[in-house]
Amino acid sequence: MCLSKVYFERGGRKEVFLEEVASVTVDDGKLRLKTLFGEQKEINARIKEIDLLAHNILLADSGVNST
Amino acid sequence: MCLSKVYFERGGRKEVFLEEVASVTVDDGKLRLKTLFGEQKEINARIKEIDLLAHNILLADSGVNST
């Protein structure tokens, strides 16, 4: 199973935003995340990094860099 | 192994851009893709969808919608 843990980076700190994520859809700057269990979450953010080996996706503010 | 096949969508058609992708880094609208074997590719595009179960990442034009 290749689910990912999704982190949100804010001010240099990484916080877990959602776990067991199965898909991420980008829609006009908004991200829609779905877990294997059907949970859905939306966030105004941008994808900063996808690490498929570590099973991590890193999000950041969609606007100006905050780090 | 959770490597992904990366597709680029142009004019409603999906083309394989890179296979066995291990990581994607987003840098100012530019995507840097790395395969497990160390191959690197850059592309001016945006991530449209990540499907971790299907092992697919879909890219699209970074500018205006082309579909």
mmCIF file of C-alpha atoms in Angstrom:
data_model
loop_
_atom_site.group_PDB
_atom_site.id
_atom_site.type_symbol
_atom_site.label_atom_id
_atom_site.label_comp_id
_atom_site.label_asym_id
_atom_site.label_seq_id
_atom_site.Cartn_x
_atom_site.Cartn_y
_atom_site.Cartn_z
ATOM 1 C CA MET A 1 0.000 0.000 0.000
ATOM 2 C CA CYS A 2 1.393 3.341 -1.005
ATOM 3 C CA LEU A 3 -0.530 5.725 1.141
ATOM 4 C CA SER A 4 1.183 8.918 2.197
ATOM 5 C CA LYS A 5 1.339 11.041 5.248
ATOM 6 C CA VAL A 6 0.654 14.657 4.333
ATOM 7 C CA TYR A 7 2.452 17.414 6.211
ATOM 8 C CA PHE A 8 1.810 21.122 6.164
ATOM 9 C CA GLU A 9 4.800 23.383 6.557
ATOM 10 C CA ARG A 10 4.268 26.664 8.288
ATOM 11 C CA GLY A 11 6.992 28.926 9.568
ATOM 12 C CA GLY A 12 9.615 26.238 9.197
ATOM 13 C CA ARG A 13 7.613 23.718 11.215
ATOM 14 C CA LYS A 14 6.058 20.598 9.768
ATOM 15 C CA GLU A 15 2.714 19.475 11.124
ATOM 16 C CA VAL A 16 0.857 16.343 10.122
ATOM 17 C CA PHE A 17 -2.211 17.428 8.197
ATOM 18 C CA LEU A 18 -3.660 14.061 7.185
ATOM 19 C CA GLU A 19 -2.558 10.437 7.270
ATOM 20 C CA GLU A 20 -3.285 7.431 5.050
ATOM 21 C CA VAL A 21 -3.840 9.709 2.069
ATOM 22 C CA ALA A 22 -4.730 7.868 -1.119
ATOM 23 C CA SER A 23 -5.122 10.780 -3.519
ATOM 24 C CA VAL A 24 -4.569 14.492 -3.885
ATOM 25 C CA THR A 25 -6.412 16.551 -6.470
ATOM 26 C CA VAL A 26 -5.391 20.083 -7.261
ATOM 27 C CA ASP A 27 -8.240 22.388 -8.162
ATOM 28 C CA ASP A 28 -7.465 26.031 -8.756
ATOM 29 C CA GLY A 29 -4.954 26.264 -5.924
ATOM 30 C CA LYS A 30 -7.105 24.256 -3.592
ATOM 31 C CA LEU A 31 -6.047 20.746 -2.661
ATOM 32 C CA ARG A 32 -8.555 17.983 -2.059
ATOM 33 C CA LEU A 33 -7.136 15.058 -0.134
ATOM 34 C CA LYS A 34 -8.814 11.709 0.203
ATOM 35 C CA THR A 35 -7.832 8.950 2.567
ATOM 36 C CA LEU A 36 -8.240 5.259 1.974
ATOM 37 C CA PHE A 37 -11.144 5.334 4.386
ATOM 38 C CA GLY A 38 -13.096 7.917 2.437
ATOM 39 C CA GLU A 39 -12.248 10.861 4.624
ATOM 40 C CA GLN A 40 -11.875 14.082 2.625
ATOM 41 C CA LYS A 41 -10.118 17.282 3.515
ATOM 42 C CA GLU A 42 -9.597 20.472 1.560
ATOM 43 C CA ILE A 43 -6.874 23.008 2.078
ATOM 44 C CA ASN A 44 -5.697 26.143 0.339
ATOM 45 C CA ALA A 45 -2.114 25.179 -0.129
ATOM 46 C CA ARG A 46 0.436 24.145 -2.677
ATOM 47 C CA ILE A 47 2.371 20.920 -2.992
ATOM 48 C CA LYS A 48 5.994 21.511 -2.151
ATOM 49 C CA GLU A 49 7.418 18.020 -2.265
ATOM 50 C CA ILE A 50 6.341 14.457 -2.897
ATOM 51 C CA ASP A 51 8.622 11.779 -1.520
ATOM 52 C CA LEU A 52 7.233 8.468 -2.659
ATOM 53 C CA LEU A 53 9.892 6.375 -0.970
ATOM 54 C CA ALA A 54 9.344 8.021 2.405
ATOM 55 C CA HIS A 55 5.572 8.128 1.830
ATOM 56 C CA ASN A 56 5.472 11.830 2.566
ATOM 57 C CA ILE A 57 3.810 14.748 0.839
ATOM 58 C CA LEU A 58 4.746 18.206 1.991
ATOM 59 C CA LEU A 59 2.374 21.135 1.575
ATOM 60 C CA ALA A 60 3.070 24.813 2.083
ATOM 61 C CA ASP A 61 1.230 28.106 1.946
ATOM 62 C CA SER A 62 -0.094 28.708 -1.524
ATOM 63 C CA GLY A 63 0.799 32.373 -1.447
ATOM 64 C CA VAL A 64 4.129 33.943 -0.604
ATOM 65 C CA ASN A 65 6.872 31.790 0.891
ATOM 66 C CA SER A 66 6.465 31.705 4.620
ATOM 67 C CA THR A 67 9.704 30.026 5.591
ATOM 68 C CA MET B 1 8.015 0.099 -3.688
ATOM 69 C CA CYS B 2 5.802 3.089 -4.220
ATOM 70 C CA LEU B 3 7.258 4.618 -7.336
ATOM 71 C CA SER B 4 4.919 6.480 -9.629
ATOM 72 C CA LYS B 5 4.449 6.894 -13.305
ATOM 73 C CA VAL B 6 4.222 10.576 -14.167
ATOM 74 C CA TYR B 7 1.935 11.678 -16.982
ATOM 75 C CA PHE B 8 1.691 15.034 -18.661
ATOM 76 C CA GLU B 9 -1.714 16.107 -19.879
ATOM 77 C CA ARG B 10 -1.850 18.264 -22.944
ATOM 78 C CA GLY B 11 -4.964 18.994 -24.930
ATOM 79 C CA GLY B 12 -6.889 16.242 -23.221
ATOM 80 C CA ARG B 13 -4.246 13.628 -24.004
ATOM 81 C CA LYS B 14 -2.103 11.964 -21.388
ATOM 82 C CA GLU B 15 1.490 11.164 -22.255
ATOM 83 C CA VAL B 16 3.952 9.351 -20.060
ATOM 84 C CA PHE B 17 6.572 11.876 -19.015
ATOM 85 C CA LEU B 18 8.713 9.773 -16.675
ATOM 86 C CA GLU B 19 8.490 6.363 -15.035
ATOM 87 C CA GLU B 20 9.747 4.953 -11.752
ATOM 88 C CA VAL B 21 9.599 8.401 -10.172
ATOM 89 C CA ALA B 22 10.709 8.482 -6.560
ATOM 90 C CA SER B 23 10.272 12.165 -5.763
ATOM 91 C CA VAL B 24 8.865 15.406 -7.104
ATOM 92 C CA THR B 25 10.021 18.766 -5.831
ATOM 93 C CA VAL B 26 8.160 21.944 -6.686
ATOM 94 C CA ASP B 27 10.336 24.980 -7.080
ATOM 95 C CA ASP B 28 8.707 28.207 -8.163
ATOM 96 C CA GLY B 29 6.387 26.557 -10.664
ATOM 97 C CA LYS B 30 9.075 24.256 -11.921
ATOM 98 C CA LEU B 31 8.912 20.564 -11.099
ATOM 99 C CA ARG B 32 12.023 18.513 -10.507
ATOM 100 C CA LEU B 33 11.433 14.776 -10.820
ATOM 101 C CA LYS B 34 13.849 12.129 -9.681
ATOM 102 C CA THR B 35 13.685 8.460 -10.477
ATOM 103 C CA LEU B 36 14.904 5.657 -8.288
ATOM 104 C CA PHE B 37 17.846 5.280 -10.634
ATOM 105 C CA GLY B 38 19.028 8.852 -10.193
ATOM 106 C CA GLU B 39 17.646 10.208 -13.418
ATOM 107 C CA GLN B 40 16.414 13.795 -13.081
ATOM 108 C CA LYS B 41 14.018 15.726 -15.232
ATOM 109 C CA GLU B 42 12.654 19.250 -14.920
ATOM 110 C CA ILE B 43 9.454 20.559 -16.376
ATOM 111 C CA ASN B 44 7.481 23.761 -16.197
ATOM 112 C CA ALA B 45 4.179 22.316 -15.140
ATOM 113 C CA ARG B 46 1.815 21.971 -12.258
ATOM 114 C CA ILE B 47 0.685 18.896 -10.412
ATOM 115 C CA LYS B 48 -2.922 18.178 -11.210
ATOM 116 C CA GLU B 49 -3.495 14.909 -9.450
ATOM 117 C CA ILE B 50 -1.664 12.376 -7.328
ATOM 118 C CA ASP B 51 -3.174 8.911 -7.205
ATOM 119 C CA LEU B 52 -1.130 6.903 -4.768
ATOM 120 C CA LEU B 53 -3.116 3.717 -5.174
ATOM 121 C CA ALA B 54 -2.788 3.724 -8.945
ATOM 122 C CA HIS B 55 0.831 4.954 -8.705
ATOM 123 C CA ASN B 56 0.096 7.827 -11.043
ATOM 124 C CA ILE B 57 0.944 11.500 -10.926
ATOM 125 C CA LEU B 58 -0.710 13.741 -13.477
ATOM 126 C CA LEU B 59 0.878 16.990 -14.572
ATOM 127 C CA ALA B 60 -0.607 19.775 -16.643
ATOM 128 C CA ASP B 61 0.389 23.102 -18.121
ATOM 129 C CA SER B 62 1.336 25.495 -15.375
ATOM 130 C CA GLY B 63 -0.406 28.396 -17.047
ATOM 131 C CA VAL B 64 -3.975 28.590 -18.223
ATOM 132 C CA ASN B 65 -6.052 25.417 -18.379
ATOM 133 C CA SER B 66 -5.440 23.728 -21.679
ATOM 134 C CA THR B 67 -8.166 21.138 -21.526
#
